[in-house]
Short mmCIF file of C-alpha atoms in Angstrom, two decimals:
data_model
loop_
_atom_site.label_atom_id
_atom_site.label_comp_id
_atom_site.label_asym_id
_atom_site.label_seq_id
_atom_site.Cartn_x
_atom_site.Cartn_y
_atom_site.Cartn_z
CA GLU A 1 115.41 99.58 82.77
CA VAL A 2 114.94 103.16 83.38
CA GLN A 3 118.61 104.84 82.60
CA LEU A 4 119.79 108.30 82.82
CA LEU A 5 122.87 108.91 81.46
CA GLU A 6 125.07 112.62 81.81
CA SER A 7 128.24 113.99 79.56
CA GLY A 8 130.02 116.97 78.72
CA GLY A 9 131.07 117.47 82.60
CA GLY A 10 134.96 118.86 82.40
CA LEU A 11 137.29 121.45 84.02
CA VAL A 12 136.19 125.00 82.79
CA GLN A 13 137.35 128.57 83.95
CA PRO A 14 135.54 131.29 84.91
CA GLY A 15 133.22 132.85 82.66
CA GLY A 16 133.01 129.96 80.26
CA SER A 17 130.57 128.01 79.36
CA LEU A 18 129.40 123.94 78.74
CA ARG A 19 126.73 121.83 77.24
CA LEU A 20 125.21 119.11 80.07
CA SER A 21 123.57 116.57 78.01
CA CYS A 22 121.24 113.79 79.58
CA ALA A 23 120.10 110.45 77.48
CA ALA A 24 117.37 108.72 78.24
CA SER A 25 116.33 105.27 77.94
CA GLU A 26 113.72 102.50 78.78
CA PHE A 27 110.91 105.11 79.35
CA THR A 28 108.53 107.52 77.11
CA PHE A 29 110.61 110.14 78.03
CA SER A 30 108.60 112.87 75.87
CA THR A 31 105.59 112.16 78.82
CA TYR A 32 107.74 113.24 81.37
CA GLY A 33 109.49 116.41 83.00
CA MET A 34 113.43 116.44 83.74
CA SER A 35 115.58 118.26 86.32
CA TRP A 36 119.04 119.33 87.08
CA VAL A 37 119.73 119.13 90.37
CA ARG A 38 123.65 119.67 91.44
CA GLN A 39 125.67 118.89 94.75
CA ALA A 40 128.77 121.16 95.78
CA PRO A 41 132.16 118.98 96.69
CA GLY A 42 130.61 117.75 100.47
CA LYS A 43 127.03 119.70 100.43
CA GLY A 44 123.48 119.06 100.01
CA LEU A 45 121.36 119.33 96.75
CA GLU A 46 120.27 121.99 95.15
CA TRP A 47 118.21 122.29 92.33
CA VAL A 48 119.24 124.20 89.32
CA SER A 49 116.53 124.11 86.87
CA CYS A 50 113.81 121.93 85.47
CA ILE A 51 111.94 121.61 82.30
CA THR A 52 107.87 120.21 81.20
CA ALA A 53 107.36 117.30 78.97
CA SER A 54 106.61 119.11 76.33
CA ALA A 55 108.98 122.10 76.27
CA GLY A 56 106.50 124.35 77.54
CA ASN A 57 107.43 125.36 80.07
CA THR A 58 111.15 126.33 81.58
CA TYR A 59 112.24 126.97 85.89
CA TYR A 60 115.23 128.30 87.23
CA ALA A 61 116.38 128.13 90.38
CA ASP A 62 117.49 132.01 91.28
CA SER A 63 121.34 131.00 91.32
CA VAL A 64 121.71 130.52 87.51
CA GLN A 65 118.78 132.12 85.70
CA GLY A 66 119.70 134.14 83.21
CA ARG A 67 123.11 131.98 83.23
CA PHE A 68 121.46 128.51 82.36
CA THR A 69 119.21 127.61 79.70
CA ILE A 70 117.58 123.66 80.09
CA SER A 71 116.18 122.17 76.74
CA ARG A 72 115.69 119.05 75.57
CA ASP A 73 114.92 117.06 72.73
CA ASN A 74 112.58 114.58 72.17
CA SER A 75 112.99 112.69 69.10
CA LYS A 76 116.74 111.84 70.48
CA ASN A 77 115.71 111.06 74.29
CA THR A 78 118.37 113.94 75.49
CA VAL A 79 117.78 117.02 78.21
CA TYR A 80 120.62 119.39 78.04
CA LEU A 81 122.36 122.42 80.06
CA GLN A 82 123.35 125.11 78.47
CA MET A 83 125.74 126.62 81.43
CA SER A 84 127.58 130.21 80.46
CA SER A 85 129.49 132.69 82.94
CA LEU A 86 129.92 130.04 84.99
CA ARG A 87 131.78 130.92 88.55
CA ALA A 88 133.79 129.11 91.24
CA GLU A 89 130.24 128.41 92.72
CA ASP A 90 128.91 126.08 89.96
CA THR A 91 131.09 123.50 90.96
CA ALA A 92 129.44 120.54 92.09
CA VAL A 93 128.49 117.40 90.06
CA TYR A 94 124.92 118.03 87.31
CA TYR A 95 122.13 115.08 88.05
CA CYS A 96 119.68 114.95 85.71
CA ALA A 97 116.75 113.23 87.15
CA LYS A 98 112.96 112.72 86.15
CA SER A 99 110.53 114.03 87.10
CA TRP A 100 107.32 111.44 88.65
CA ARG A 101 104.56 113.20 85.89
CA ALA A 102 104.40 115.47 82.82
CA ASN A 103 105.58 118.50 85.12
CA CYS A 104 108.37 119.17 87.70
CA TYR A 105 107.21 117.85 90.73
CA TYR A 106 109.81 115.07 92.63
CA MET A 107 112.60 113.30 90.80
CA ASP A 108 111.88 109.14 91.01
CA VAL A 109 115.50 108.40 88.72
CA TRP A 110 118.43 109.87 89.46
CA GLY A 111 121.37 109.30 86.60
CA ASN A 112 125.27 109.06 87.72
CA GLY A 113 125.61 112.46 87.66
CA THR A 114 128.62 114.45 86.50
CA THR A 115 131.02 116.46 87.46
CA VAL A 116 131.92 119.94 86.20
CA THR A 117 135.02 121.78 88.16
CA VAL A 118 135.22 126.00 86.96
CA SER A 119 138.65 127.02 87.35
CA SER A 120 141.43 128.44 86.39
CA GLU B 1 111.42 131.03 98.30
CA ILE B 2 110.22 127.81 100.99
CA VAL B 3 113.00 127.21 103.19
CA MET B 4 113.35 123.56 104.31
CA THR B 5 115.51 122.99 107.61
CA GLN B 6 116.05 119.14 108.51
CA SER B 7 117.38 118.03 112.25
CA PRO B 8 119.20 116.53 113.94
CA ALA B 9 122.37 117.40 111.52
CA THR B 10 123.57 114.20 112.42
CA LEU B 11 121.97 111.27 114.26
CA SER B 12 123.93 108.18 115.28
CA VAL B 13 122.09 105.34 116.11
CA SER B 14 122.66 101.99 116.71
CA PRO B 15 121.55 98.85 114.42
CA GLY B 16 118.27 97.59 114.57
CA GLU B 17 116.76 100.48 116.60
CA ARG B 18 114.82 103.06 115.15
CA ALA B 19 115.34 106.44 113.86
CA THR B 20 113.64 109.16 113.47
CA LEU B 21 114.31 112.86 111.01
CA SER B 22 112.48 116.29 110.97
CA CYS B 23 112.37 117.86 108.09
CA ARG B 24 110.33 121.70 108.01
CA ALA B 25 108.63 124.12 106.03
CA SER B 26 108.85 127.74 106.28
CA GLN B 27 105.55 128.03 105.07
CA SER B 28 102.61 125.17 104.20
CA VAL B 29 103.57 122.73 101.06
CA GLY B 30 100.77 120.74 101.89
CA SER B 31 101.65 116.89 101.33
CA ASN B 32 103.90 118.35 98.63
CA LEU B 33 106.67 116.57 100.21
CA ALA B 34 109.55 114.03 98.96
CA TRP B 35 112.37 111.90 101.05
CA TYR B 36 115.47 111.36 99.48
CA GLN B 37 118.48 108.58 100.72
CA GLN B 38 122.33 109.32 99.51
CA LYS B 39 124.88 106.89 99.96
CA PRO B 40 128.35 108.28 100.10
CA GLY B 41 129.52 108.36 96.11
CA GLN B 42 126.44 107.21 94.37
CA ALA B 43 123.57 109.51 93.18
CA PRO B 44 120.67 110.13 95.34
CA ARG B 45 117.49 107.74 95.67
CA LEU B 46 113.48 108.90 96.05
CA LEU B 47 112.00 107.34 99.21
CA ILE B 48 108.54 108.69 100.03
CA TYR B 49 106.87 110.71 98.23
CA GLY B 50 103.82 112.81 98.73
CA ALA B 51 105.11 112.93 102.61
CA SER B 52 103.90 109.01 103.38
CA THR B 53 103.82 106.92 100.18
CA ARG B 54 106.83 105.41 99.81
CA ALA B 55 108.53 104.74 96.27
CA THR B 56 108.69 101.38 94.46
CA GLY B 57 110.99 99.42 95.78
CA ILE B 58 111.02 100.98 99.29
CA PRO B 59 111.61 98.39 102.27
CA ALA B 60 108.32 98.94 104.60
CA ARG B 61 110.85 99.63 107.38
CA PHE B 62 110.63 103.60 106.02
CA SER B 63 107.29 105.21 106.61
CA GLY B 64 106.82 109.24 106.15
CA SER B 65 104.48 111.43 107.59
CA GLY B 66 103.02 114.81 108.59
CA SER B 67 101.58 118.03 106.30
CA GLY B 68 101.98 121.27 106.16
CA THR B 69 105.28 122.55 107.64
CA GLU B 70 106.13 119.57 109.54
CA PHE B 71 107.09 116.17 108.84
CA THR B 72 108.27 112.88 109.79
CA LEU B 73 111.11 110.17 108.56
CA THR B 74 110.65 107.01 110.11
CA ILE B 75 113.12 104.20 109.73
CA SER B 76 111.35 101.47 112.19
CA SER B 77 114.53 99.00 112.95
CA LEU B 78 118.35 100.43 111.51
CA GLN B 79 120.01 97.72 108.97
CA SER B 80 123.56 98.44 108.19
CA GLU B 81 122.36 99.60 104.57
CA ASP B 82 120.72 102.36 106.45
CA PHE B 83 123.06 104.57 106.85
CA ALA B 84 123.25 107.21 104.77
CA VAL B 85 122.24 110.64 104.40
CA TYR B 86 118.55 111.86 104.11
CA TYR B 87 117.03 114.72 102.38
CA CYS B 88 113.62 116.49 101.81
CA GLN B 89 112.39 118.11 99.58
CA GLN B 90 109.25 120.11 98.34
CA TYR B 91 107.91 120.25 95.60
CA ASN B 92 104.59 122.87 96.36
CA ASN B 93 106.03 125.83 95.26
CA TRP B 94 108.68 126.91 92.64
CA PRO B 95 111.74 127.04 93.23
CA LEU B 96 111.63 123.18 93.95
CA THR B 97 113.85 123.18 97.45
CA PHE B 98 115.70 120.56 99.83
CA GLY B 99 116.80 120.19 102.45
CA PRO B 100 119.99 120.63 104.16
CA GLY B 101 119.84 116.89 104.80
CA THR B 102 120.30 114.59 108.08
CA LYS B 103 123.17 112.39 108.55
CA VAL B 104 122.56 108.80 110.04
CA ASP B 105 125.59 107.40 111.35
CA ILE B 106 126.61 104.09 113.19
CA LYS B 107 126.80 104.97 116.80
#
């Protein structure tokens, strides 16, 4: 069964940093784009970032551009989200999601999410 | 940025009835539109992509239609497990954007 398992969430102070990881299994990870999507408490879904299969291209929402960095290690079947200069409005459940193909389109497999809380 | 809007915000439906959900894009996205279902405490699940193609394992009572800027998700006969929030998402332009969601609850 295709699986995505996020980790790395937690409580961090405003201005702090955190790195999220997403370990993939049971599919050829290196051939698919991967996204991070977040959901603030009681709110809707917000796409955050995506990285293409070869890691040749990365894309970011304006709200995180310059503060977050997406990367992947195809040898470890893992995608990362490095978050810095965190703000209260970054508080959310962060989902890792597999894209349909090598580029970033719609997302056909989702992890269960990891919670990030930014608070002093 | 393409802004996605959904209506209604909440739809109250009785089991067995038909539900029709709307999604509108601020500019044309062609057929590059997906629908997701999310139940409380769970991750979203892909229902429809390409505006009208059901994802693997999705029951035939779910159907999608539309192109350009106007899209519809129809659930032909609501089952108890279908009460959830439904989101549309465009993948025609960067950034990828979601609609605010339509909550389908029990009437």
